[in-house]
PDB file of C-alpha atoms and ligand atoms in Angstrom:
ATOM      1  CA  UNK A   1      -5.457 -40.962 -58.285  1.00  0.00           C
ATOM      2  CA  UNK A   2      -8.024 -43.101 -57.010  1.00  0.00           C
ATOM      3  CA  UNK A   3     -10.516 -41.973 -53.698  1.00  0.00           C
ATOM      4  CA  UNK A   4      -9.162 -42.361 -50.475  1.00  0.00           C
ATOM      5  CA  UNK A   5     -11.865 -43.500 -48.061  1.00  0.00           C
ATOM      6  CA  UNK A   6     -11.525 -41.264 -45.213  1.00  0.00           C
ATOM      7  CA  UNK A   7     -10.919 -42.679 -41.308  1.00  0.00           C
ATOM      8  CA  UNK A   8      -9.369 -46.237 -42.618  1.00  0.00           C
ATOM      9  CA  UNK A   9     -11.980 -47.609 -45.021  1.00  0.00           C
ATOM     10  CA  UNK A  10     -10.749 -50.366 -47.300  1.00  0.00           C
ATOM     11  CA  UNK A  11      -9.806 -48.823 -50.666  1.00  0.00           C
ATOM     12  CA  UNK A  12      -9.947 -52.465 -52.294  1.00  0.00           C
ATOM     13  CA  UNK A  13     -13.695 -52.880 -51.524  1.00  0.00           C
ATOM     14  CA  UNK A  14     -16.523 -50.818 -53.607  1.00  0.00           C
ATOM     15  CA  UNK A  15     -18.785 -49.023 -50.850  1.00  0.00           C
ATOM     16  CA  UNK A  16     -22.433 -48.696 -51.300  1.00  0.00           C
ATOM     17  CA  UNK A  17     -24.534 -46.342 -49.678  1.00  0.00           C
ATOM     18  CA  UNK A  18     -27.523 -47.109 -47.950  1.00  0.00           C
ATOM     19  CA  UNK A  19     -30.491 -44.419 -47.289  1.00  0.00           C
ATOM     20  CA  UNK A  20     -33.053 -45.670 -45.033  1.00  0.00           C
ATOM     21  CA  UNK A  21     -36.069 -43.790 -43.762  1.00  0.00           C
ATOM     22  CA  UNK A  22     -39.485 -43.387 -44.075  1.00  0.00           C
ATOM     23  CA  UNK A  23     -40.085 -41.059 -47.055  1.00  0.00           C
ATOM     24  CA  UNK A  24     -43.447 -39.215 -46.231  1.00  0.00           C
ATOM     25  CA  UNK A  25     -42.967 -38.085 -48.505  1.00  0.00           C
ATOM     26  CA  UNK A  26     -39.220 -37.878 -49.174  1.00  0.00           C
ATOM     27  CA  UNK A  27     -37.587 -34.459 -50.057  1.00  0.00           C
ATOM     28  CA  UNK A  28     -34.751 -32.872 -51.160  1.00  0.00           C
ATOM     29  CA  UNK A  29     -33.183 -33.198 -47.301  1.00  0.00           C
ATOM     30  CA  UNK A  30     -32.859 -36.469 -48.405  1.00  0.00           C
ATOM     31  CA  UNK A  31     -31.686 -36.422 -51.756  1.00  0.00           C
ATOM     32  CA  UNK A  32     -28.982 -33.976 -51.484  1.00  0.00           C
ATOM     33  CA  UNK A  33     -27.834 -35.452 -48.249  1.00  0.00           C
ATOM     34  CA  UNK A  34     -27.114 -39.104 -50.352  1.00  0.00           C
ATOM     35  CA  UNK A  35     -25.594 -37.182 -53.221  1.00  0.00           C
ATOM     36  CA  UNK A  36     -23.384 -35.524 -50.808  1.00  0.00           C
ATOM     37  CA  UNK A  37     -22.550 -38.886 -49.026  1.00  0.00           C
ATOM     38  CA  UNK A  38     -22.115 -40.457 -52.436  1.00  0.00           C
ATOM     39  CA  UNK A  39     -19.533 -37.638 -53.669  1.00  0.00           C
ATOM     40  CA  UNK A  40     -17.500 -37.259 -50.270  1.00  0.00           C
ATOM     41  CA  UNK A  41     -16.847 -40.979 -49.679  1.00  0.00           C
ATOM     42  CA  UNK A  42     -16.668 -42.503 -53.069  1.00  0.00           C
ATOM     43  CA  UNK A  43     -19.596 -44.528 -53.212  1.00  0.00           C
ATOM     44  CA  UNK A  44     -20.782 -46.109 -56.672  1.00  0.00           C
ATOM     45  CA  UNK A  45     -24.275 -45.854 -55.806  1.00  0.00           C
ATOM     46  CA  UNK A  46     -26.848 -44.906 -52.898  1.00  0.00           C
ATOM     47  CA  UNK A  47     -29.578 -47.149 -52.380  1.00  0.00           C
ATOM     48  CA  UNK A  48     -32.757 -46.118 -50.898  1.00  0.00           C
ATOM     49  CA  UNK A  49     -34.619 -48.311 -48.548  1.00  0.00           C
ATOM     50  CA  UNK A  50     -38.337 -47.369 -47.622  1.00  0.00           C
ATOM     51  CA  UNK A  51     -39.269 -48.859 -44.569  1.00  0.00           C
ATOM     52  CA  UNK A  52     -42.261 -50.827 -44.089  1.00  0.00           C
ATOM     53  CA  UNK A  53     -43.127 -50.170 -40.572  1.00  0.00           C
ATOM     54  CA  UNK A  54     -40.948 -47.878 -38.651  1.00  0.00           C
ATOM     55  CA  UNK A  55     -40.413 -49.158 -35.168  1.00  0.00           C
ATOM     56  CA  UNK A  56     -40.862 -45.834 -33.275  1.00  0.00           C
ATOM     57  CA  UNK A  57     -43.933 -44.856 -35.152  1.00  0.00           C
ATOM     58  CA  UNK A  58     -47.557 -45.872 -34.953  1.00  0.00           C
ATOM     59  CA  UNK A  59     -48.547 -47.448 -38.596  1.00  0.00           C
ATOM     60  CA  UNK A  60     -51.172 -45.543 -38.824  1.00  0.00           C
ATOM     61  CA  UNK A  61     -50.007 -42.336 -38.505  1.00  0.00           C
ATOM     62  CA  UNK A  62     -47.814 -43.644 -41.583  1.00  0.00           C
ATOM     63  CA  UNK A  63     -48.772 -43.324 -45.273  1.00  0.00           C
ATOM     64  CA  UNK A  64     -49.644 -46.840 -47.038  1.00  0.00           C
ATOM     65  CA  UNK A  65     -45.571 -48.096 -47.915  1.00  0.00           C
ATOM     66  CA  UNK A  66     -46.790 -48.613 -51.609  1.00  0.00           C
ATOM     67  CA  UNK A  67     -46.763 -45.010 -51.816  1.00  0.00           C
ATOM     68  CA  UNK A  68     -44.042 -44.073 -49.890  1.00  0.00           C
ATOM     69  CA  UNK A  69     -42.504 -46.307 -52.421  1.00  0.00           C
ATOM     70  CA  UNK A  70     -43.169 -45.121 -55.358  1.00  0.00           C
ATOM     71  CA  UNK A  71     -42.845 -41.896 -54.041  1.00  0.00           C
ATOM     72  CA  UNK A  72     -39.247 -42.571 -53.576  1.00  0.00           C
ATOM     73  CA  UNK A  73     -38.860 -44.492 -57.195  1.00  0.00           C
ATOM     74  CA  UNK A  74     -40.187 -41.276 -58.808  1.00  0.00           C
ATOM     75  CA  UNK A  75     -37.604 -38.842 -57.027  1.00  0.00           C
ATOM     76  CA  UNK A  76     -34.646 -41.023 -57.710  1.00  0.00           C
ATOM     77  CA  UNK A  77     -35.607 -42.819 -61.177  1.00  0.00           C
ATOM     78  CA  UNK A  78     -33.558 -39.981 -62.938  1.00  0.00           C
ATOM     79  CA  UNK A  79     -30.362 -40.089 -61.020  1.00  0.00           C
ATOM     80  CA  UNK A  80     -28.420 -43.104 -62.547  1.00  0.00           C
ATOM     81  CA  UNK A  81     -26.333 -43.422 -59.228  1.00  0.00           C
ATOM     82  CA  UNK A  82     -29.267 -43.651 -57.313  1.00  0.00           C
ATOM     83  CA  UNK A  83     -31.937 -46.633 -56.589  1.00  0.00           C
ATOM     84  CA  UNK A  84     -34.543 -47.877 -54.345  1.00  0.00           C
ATOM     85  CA  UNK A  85     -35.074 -51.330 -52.633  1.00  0.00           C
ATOM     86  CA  UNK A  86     -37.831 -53.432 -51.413  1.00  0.00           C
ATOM     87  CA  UNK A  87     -36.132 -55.157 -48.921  1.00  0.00           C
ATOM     88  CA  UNK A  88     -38.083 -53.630 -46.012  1.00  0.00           C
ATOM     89  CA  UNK A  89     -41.088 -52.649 -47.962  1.00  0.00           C
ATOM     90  CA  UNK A  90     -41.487 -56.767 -48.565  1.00  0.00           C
ATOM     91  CA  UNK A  91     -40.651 -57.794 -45.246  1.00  0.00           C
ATOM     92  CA  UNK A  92     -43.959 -58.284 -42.641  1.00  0.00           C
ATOM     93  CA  UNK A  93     -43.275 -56.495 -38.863  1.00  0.00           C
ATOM     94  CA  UNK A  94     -41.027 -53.712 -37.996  1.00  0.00           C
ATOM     95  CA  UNK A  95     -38.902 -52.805 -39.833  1.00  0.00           C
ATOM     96  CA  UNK A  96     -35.638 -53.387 -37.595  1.00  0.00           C
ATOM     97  CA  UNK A  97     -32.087 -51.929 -39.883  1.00  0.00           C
ATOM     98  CA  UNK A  98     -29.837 -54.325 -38.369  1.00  0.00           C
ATOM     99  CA  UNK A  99     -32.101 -56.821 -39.866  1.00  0.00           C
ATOM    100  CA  UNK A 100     -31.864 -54.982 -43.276  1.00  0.00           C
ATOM    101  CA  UNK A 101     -28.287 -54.544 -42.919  1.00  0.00           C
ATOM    102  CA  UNK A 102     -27.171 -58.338 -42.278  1.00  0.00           C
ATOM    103  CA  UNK A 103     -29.081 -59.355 -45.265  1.00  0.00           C
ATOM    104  CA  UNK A 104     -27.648 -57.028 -47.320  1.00  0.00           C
ATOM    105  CA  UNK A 105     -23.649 -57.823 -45.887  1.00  0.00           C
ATOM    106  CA  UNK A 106     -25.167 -61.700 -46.713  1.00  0.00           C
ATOM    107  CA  UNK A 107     -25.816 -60.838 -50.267  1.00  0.00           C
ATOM    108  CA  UNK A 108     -22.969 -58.610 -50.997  1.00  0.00           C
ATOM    109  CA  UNK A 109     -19.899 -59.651 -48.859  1.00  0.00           C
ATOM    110  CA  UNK A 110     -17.547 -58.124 -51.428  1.00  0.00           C
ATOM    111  CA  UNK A 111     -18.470 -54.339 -50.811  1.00  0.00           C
ATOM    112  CA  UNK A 112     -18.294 -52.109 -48.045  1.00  0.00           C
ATOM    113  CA  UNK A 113     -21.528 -50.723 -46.963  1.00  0.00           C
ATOM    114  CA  UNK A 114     -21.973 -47.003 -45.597  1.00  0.00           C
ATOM    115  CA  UNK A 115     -25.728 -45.990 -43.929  1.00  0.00           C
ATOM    116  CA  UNK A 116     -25.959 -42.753 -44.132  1.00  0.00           C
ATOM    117  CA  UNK A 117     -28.378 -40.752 -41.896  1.00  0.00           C
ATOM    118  CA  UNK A 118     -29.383 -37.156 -40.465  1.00  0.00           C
ATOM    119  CA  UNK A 119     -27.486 -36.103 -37.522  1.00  0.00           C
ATOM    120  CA  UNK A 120     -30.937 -36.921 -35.834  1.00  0.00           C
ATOM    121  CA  UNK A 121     -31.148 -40.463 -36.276  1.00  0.00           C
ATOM    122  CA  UNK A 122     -27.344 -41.111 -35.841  1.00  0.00           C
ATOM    123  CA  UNK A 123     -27.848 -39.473 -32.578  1.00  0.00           C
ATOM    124  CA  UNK A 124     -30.575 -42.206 -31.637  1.00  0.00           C
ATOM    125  CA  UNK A 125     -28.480 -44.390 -33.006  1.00  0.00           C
ATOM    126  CA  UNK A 126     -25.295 -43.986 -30.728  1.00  0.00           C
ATOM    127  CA  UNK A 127     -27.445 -43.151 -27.528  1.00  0.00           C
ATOM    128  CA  UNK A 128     -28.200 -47.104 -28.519  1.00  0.00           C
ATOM    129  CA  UNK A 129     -31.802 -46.718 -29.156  1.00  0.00           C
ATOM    130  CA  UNK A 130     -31.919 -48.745 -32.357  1.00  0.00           C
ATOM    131  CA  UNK A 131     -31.981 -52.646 -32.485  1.00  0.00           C
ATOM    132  CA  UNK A 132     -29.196 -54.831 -31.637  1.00  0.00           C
ATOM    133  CA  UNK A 133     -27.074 -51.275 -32.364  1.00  0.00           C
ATOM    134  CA  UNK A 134     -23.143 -52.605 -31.061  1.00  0.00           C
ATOM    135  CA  UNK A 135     -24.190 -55.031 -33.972  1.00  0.00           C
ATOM    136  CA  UNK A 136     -24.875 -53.011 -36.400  1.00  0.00           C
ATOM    137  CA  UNK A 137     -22.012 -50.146 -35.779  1.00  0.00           C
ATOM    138  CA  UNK A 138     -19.983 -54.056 -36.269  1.00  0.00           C
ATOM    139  CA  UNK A 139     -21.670 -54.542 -40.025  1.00  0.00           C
ATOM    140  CA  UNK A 140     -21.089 -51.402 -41.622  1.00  0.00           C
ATOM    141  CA  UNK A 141     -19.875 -47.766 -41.878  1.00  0.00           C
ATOM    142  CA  UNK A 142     -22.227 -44.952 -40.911  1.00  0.00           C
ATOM    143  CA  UNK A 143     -22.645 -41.126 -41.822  1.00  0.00           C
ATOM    144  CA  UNK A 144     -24.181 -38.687 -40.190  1.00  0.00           C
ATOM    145  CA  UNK A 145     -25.124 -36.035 -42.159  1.00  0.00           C
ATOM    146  CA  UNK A 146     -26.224 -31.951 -40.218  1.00  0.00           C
ATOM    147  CA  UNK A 147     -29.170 -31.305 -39.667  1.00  0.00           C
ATOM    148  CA  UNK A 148     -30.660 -27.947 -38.578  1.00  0.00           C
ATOM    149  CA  UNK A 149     -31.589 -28.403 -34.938  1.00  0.00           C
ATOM    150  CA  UNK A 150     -29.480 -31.055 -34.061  1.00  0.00           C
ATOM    151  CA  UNK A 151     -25.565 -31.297 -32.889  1.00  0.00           C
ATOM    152  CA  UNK A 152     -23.359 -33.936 -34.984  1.00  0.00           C
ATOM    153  CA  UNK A 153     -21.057 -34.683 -31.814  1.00  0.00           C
ATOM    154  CA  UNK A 154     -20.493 -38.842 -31.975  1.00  0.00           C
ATOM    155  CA  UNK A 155     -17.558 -38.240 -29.177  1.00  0.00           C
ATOM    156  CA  UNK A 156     -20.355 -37.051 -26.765  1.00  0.00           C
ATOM    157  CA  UNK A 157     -23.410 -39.236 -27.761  1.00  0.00           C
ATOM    158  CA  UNK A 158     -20.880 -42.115 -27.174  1.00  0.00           C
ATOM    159  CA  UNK A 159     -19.910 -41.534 -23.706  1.00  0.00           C
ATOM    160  CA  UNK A 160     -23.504 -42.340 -22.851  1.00  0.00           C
ATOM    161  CA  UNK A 161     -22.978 -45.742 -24.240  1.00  0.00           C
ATOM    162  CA  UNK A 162     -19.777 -47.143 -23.398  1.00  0.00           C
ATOM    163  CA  UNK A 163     -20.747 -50.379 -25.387  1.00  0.00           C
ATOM    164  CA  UNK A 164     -20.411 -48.084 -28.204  1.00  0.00           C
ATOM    165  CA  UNK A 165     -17.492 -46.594 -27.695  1.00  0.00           C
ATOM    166  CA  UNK A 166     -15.076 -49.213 -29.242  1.00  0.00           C
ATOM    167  CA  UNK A 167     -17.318 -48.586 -33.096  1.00  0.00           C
ATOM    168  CA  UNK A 168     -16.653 -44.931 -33.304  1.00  0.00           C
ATOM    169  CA  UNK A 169     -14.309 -45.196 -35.853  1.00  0.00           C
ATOM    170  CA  UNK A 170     -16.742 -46.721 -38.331  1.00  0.00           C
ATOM    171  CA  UNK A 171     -19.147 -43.025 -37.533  1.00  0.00           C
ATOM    172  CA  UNK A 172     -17.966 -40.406 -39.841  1.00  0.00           C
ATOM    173  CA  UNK A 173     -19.716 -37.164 -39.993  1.00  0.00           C
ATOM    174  CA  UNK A 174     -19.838 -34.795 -42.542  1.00  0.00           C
ATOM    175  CA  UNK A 175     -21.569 -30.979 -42.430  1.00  0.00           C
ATOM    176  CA  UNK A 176     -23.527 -29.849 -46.036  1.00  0.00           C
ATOM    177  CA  UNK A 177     -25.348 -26.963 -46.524  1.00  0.00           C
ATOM    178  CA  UNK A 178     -28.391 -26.248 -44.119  1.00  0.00           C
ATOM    179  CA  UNK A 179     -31.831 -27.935 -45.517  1.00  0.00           C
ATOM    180  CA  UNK A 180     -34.666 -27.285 -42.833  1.00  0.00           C
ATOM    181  CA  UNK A 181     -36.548 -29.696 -44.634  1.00  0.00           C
ATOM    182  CA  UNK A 182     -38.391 -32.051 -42.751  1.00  0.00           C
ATOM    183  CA  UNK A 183     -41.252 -34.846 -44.091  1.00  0.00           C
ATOM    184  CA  UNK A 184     -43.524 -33.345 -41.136  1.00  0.00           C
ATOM    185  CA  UNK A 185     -43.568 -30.202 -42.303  1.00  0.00           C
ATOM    186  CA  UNK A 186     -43.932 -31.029 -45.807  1.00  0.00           C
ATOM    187  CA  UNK A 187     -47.122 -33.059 -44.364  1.00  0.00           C
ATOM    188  CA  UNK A 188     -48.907 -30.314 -42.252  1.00  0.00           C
ATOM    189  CA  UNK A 189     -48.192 -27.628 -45.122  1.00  0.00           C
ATOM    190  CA  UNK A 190     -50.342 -30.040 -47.057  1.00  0.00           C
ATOM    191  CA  UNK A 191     -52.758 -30.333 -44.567  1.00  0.00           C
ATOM    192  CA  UNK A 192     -53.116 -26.550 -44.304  1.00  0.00           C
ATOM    193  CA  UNK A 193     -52.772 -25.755 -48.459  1.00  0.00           C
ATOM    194  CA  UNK A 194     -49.600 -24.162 -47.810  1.00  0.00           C
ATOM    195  CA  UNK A 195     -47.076 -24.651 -50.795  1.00  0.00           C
ATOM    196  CA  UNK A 196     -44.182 -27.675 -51.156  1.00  0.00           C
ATOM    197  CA  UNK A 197     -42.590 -26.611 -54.439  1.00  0.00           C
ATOM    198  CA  UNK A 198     -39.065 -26.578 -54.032  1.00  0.00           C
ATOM    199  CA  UNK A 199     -39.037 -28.600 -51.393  1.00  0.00           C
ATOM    200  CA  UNK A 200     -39.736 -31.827 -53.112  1.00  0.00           C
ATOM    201  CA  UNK A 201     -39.159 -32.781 -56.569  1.00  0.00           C
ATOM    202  CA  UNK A 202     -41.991 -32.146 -59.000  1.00  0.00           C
ATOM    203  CA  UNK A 203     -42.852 -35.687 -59.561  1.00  0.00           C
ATOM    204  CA  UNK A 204     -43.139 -36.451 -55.705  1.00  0.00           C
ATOM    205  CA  UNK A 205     -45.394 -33.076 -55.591  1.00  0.00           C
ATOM    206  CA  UNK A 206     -48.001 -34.199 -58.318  1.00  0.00           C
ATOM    207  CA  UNK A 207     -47.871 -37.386 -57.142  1.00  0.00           C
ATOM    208  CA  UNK A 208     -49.523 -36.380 -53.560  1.00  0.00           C
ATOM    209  CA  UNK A 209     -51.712 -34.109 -55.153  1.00  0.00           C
ATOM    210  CA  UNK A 210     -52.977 -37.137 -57.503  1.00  0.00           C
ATOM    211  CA  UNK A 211     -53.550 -39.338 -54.283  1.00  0.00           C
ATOM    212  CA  UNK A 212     -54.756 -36.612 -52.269  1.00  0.00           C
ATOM    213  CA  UNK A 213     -51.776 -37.894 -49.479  1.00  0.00           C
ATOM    214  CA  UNK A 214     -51.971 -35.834 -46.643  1.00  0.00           C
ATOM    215  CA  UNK A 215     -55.674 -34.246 -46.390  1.00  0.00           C
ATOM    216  CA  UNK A 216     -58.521 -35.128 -44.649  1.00  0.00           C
ATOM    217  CA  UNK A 217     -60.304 -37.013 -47.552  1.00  0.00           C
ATOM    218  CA  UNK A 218     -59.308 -40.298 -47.933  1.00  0.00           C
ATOM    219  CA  UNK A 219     -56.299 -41.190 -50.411  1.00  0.00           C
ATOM    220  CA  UNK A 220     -57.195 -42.345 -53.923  1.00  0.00           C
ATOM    221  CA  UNK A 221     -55.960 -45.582 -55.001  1.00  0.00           C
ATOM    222  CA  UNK A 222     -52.616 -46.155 -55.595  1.00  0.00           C
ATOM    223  CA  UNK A 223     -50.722 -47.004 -58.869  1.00  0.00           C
ATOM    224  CA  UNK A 224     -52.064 -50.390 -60.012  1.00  0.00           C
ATOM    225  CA  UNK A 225     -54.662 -50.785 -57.952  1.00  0.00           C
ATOM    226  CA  UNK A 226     -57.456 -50.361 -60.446  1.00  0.00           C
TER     227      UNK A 226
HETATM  228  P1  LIG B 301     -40.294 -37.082 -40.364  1.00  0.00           P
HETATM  229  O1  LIG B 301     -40.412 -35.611 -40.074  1.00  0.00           O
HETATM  230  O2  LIG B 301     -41.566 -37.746 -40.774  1.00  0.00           O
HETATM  231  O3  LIG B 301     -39.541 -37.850 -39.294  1.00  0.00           O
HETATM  232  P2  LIG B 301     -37.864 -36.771 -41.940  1.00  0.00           P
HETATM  233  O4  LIG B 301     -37.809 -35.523 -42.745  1.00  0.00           O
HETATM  234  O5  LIG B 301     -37.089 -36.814 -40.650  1.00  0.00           O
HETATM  235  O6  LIG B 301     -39.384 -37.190 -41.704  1.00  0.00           O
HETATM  236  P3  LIG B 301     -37.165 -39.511 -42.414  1.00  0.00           P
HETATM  237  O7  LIG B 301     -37.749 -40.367 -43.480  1.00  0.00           O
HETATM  238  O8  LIG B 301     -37.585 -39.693 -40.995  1.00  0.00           O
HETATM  239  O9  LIG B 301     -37.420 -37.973 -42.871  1.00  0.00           O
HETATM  240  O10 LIG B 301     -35.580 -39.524 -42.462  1.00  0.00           O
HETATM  241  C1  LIG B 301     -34.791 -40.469 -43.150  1.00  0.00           C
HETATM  242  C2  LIG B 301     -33.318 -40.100 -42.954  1.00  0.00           C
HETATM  243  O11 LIG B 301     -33.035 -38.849 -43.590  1.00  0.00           O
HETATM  244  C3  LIG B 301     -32.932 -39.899 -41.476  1.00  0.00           C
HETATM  245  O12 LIG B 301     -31.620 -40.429 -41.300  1.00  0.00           O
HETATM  246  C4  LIG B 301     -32.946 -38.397 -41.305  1.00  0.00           C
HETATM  247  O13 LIG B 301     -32.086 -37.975 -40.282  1.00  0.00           O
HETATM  248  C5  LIG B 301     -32.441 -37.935 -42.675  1.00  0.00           C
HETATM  249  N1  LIG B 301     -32.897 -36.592 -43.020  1.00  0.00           N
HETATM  250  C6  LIG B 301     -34.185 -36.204 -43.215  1.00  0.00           C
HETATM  251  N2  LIG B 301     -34.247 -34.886 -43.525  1.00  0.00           N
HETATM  252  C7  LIG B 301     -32.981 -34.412 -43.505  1.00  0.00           C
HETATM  253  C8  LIG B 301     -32.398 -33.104 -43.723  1.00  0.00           C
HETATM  254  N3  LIG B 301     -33.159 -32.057 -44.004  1.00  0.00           N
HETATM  255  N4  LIG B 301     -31.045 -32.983 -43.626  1.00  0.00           N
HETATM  256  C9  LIG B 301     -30.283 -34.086 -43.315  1.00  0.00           C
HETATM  257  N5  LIG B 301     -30.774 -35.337 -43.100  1.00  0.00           N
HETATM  258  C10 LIG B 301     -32.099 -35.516 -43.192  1.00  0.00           C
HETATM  259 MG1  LIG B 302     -37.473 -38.360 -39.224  1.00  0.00          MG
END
């Protein structure tokens, strides 16, 4: 029997995952919540999208997107569901998802696209802090994964936003099992020489010890810079 797409989605259409974030570094929060996403709702692959410039974030307080990059290419290079983009990463400015997201539905009109997210960002999502956001709750499915610290309650967020209200059936939540992992803590336990094994994979943890990410001293050159 083939996979029924929970809450209505088309059954005719292949769904792709999308992953967005930042990634500094990105951690096993991540990863397990797309291979979750990927298992529950059928999807043939998650891709992972880097952003260049995150809009609510000063760049400099942001590691160099060539890293976070590769950084993400190393932790999902093994997984052959998984795969990362440069769509953001090559695009100059903010990087704005509804931006990502239209040229995505332009390139691949034939499949049905699910973002998935933390319960954290889909709650800034449907309090309508994101750009153009009744737009982008139009272009595609979204999934908001738990997070520890953070309710997954789309009924309530909603009511703030009544513009919102009429794209709640293309939010689908889903709970999987408690990871209090977060990129800022993975960045101050650097800071302070406090371990990250286990909470990254192995590749992503010599890789910020290699480029000294994270520390006072500056960062060594990346890949291909020499
Ligand atoms: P930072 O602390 O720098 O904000 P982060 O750990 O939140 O980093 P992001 O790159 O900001 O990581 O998050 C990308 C996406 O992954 C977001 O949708 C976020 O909600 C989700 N996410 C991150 N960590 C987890 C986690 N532990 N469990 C579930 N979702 C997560
Ligand atoms: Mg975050």
């Amino acid at each position: 029997m083939g996979f029924r797409a929970p809450h209505g989605g088309n059954n005719a259409l292949s769904r792709i995952g999308i992953m967005g974030g930042t990634f500094d570094p990105i951690h096993y929060g991540h990863l397990m919540t797309a291979g979750e996403a990927r298992w529950r709702f059928g999807l043939s692959r998650v891709i992972f999208v880097p952003n260049r410039h995150p809009p609510h974030k000063e760049p400099r307080d942001v590691s160099d997107p060539e890293h976070r990059y590769l950084m993400t290419f190393l932790a999902t290079v093994t997984n052959p569901h998984f795969t990362v983009s440069r769509i953001e990463i090559d695009r100059p400015g903010p990087s704005y998802t509804i931006d990502t997201i239209a040229e995505l539905r332009r390139r691949r009109p034939d499949v049905e696209l699910y973002y998935i997210t933390g319960a954290d960002a889909l709650e800034q999502i449907l309090r309508g802090e994101w750009r153009e956001t009744a737009q982008l709750l139009g272009l595609c499915r979204f999934i908001g994964a738990s997070r520890p610290g953070y309710h997954l309650d789309p009924e309530r967020w909603s009511l703030e936003n009544r513009e919102l209200r009429a794209y709640l059936e293309n939010v689908h939540t889903m709970e999987i099992p408690a990871m209090a992992i977060s990129s800022t803590d993975i960045r101050s336990r650097v800071r302070d020489g406090r371990p990250i094994t286990y909470l990254v994979p192995e590749a992503v943890e010599g890789y910020i010890v290699k480029h000294r990410l994270y520390t006072p001293t500056p960062a060594a050159p990346r890949e291909g810079q020499w």
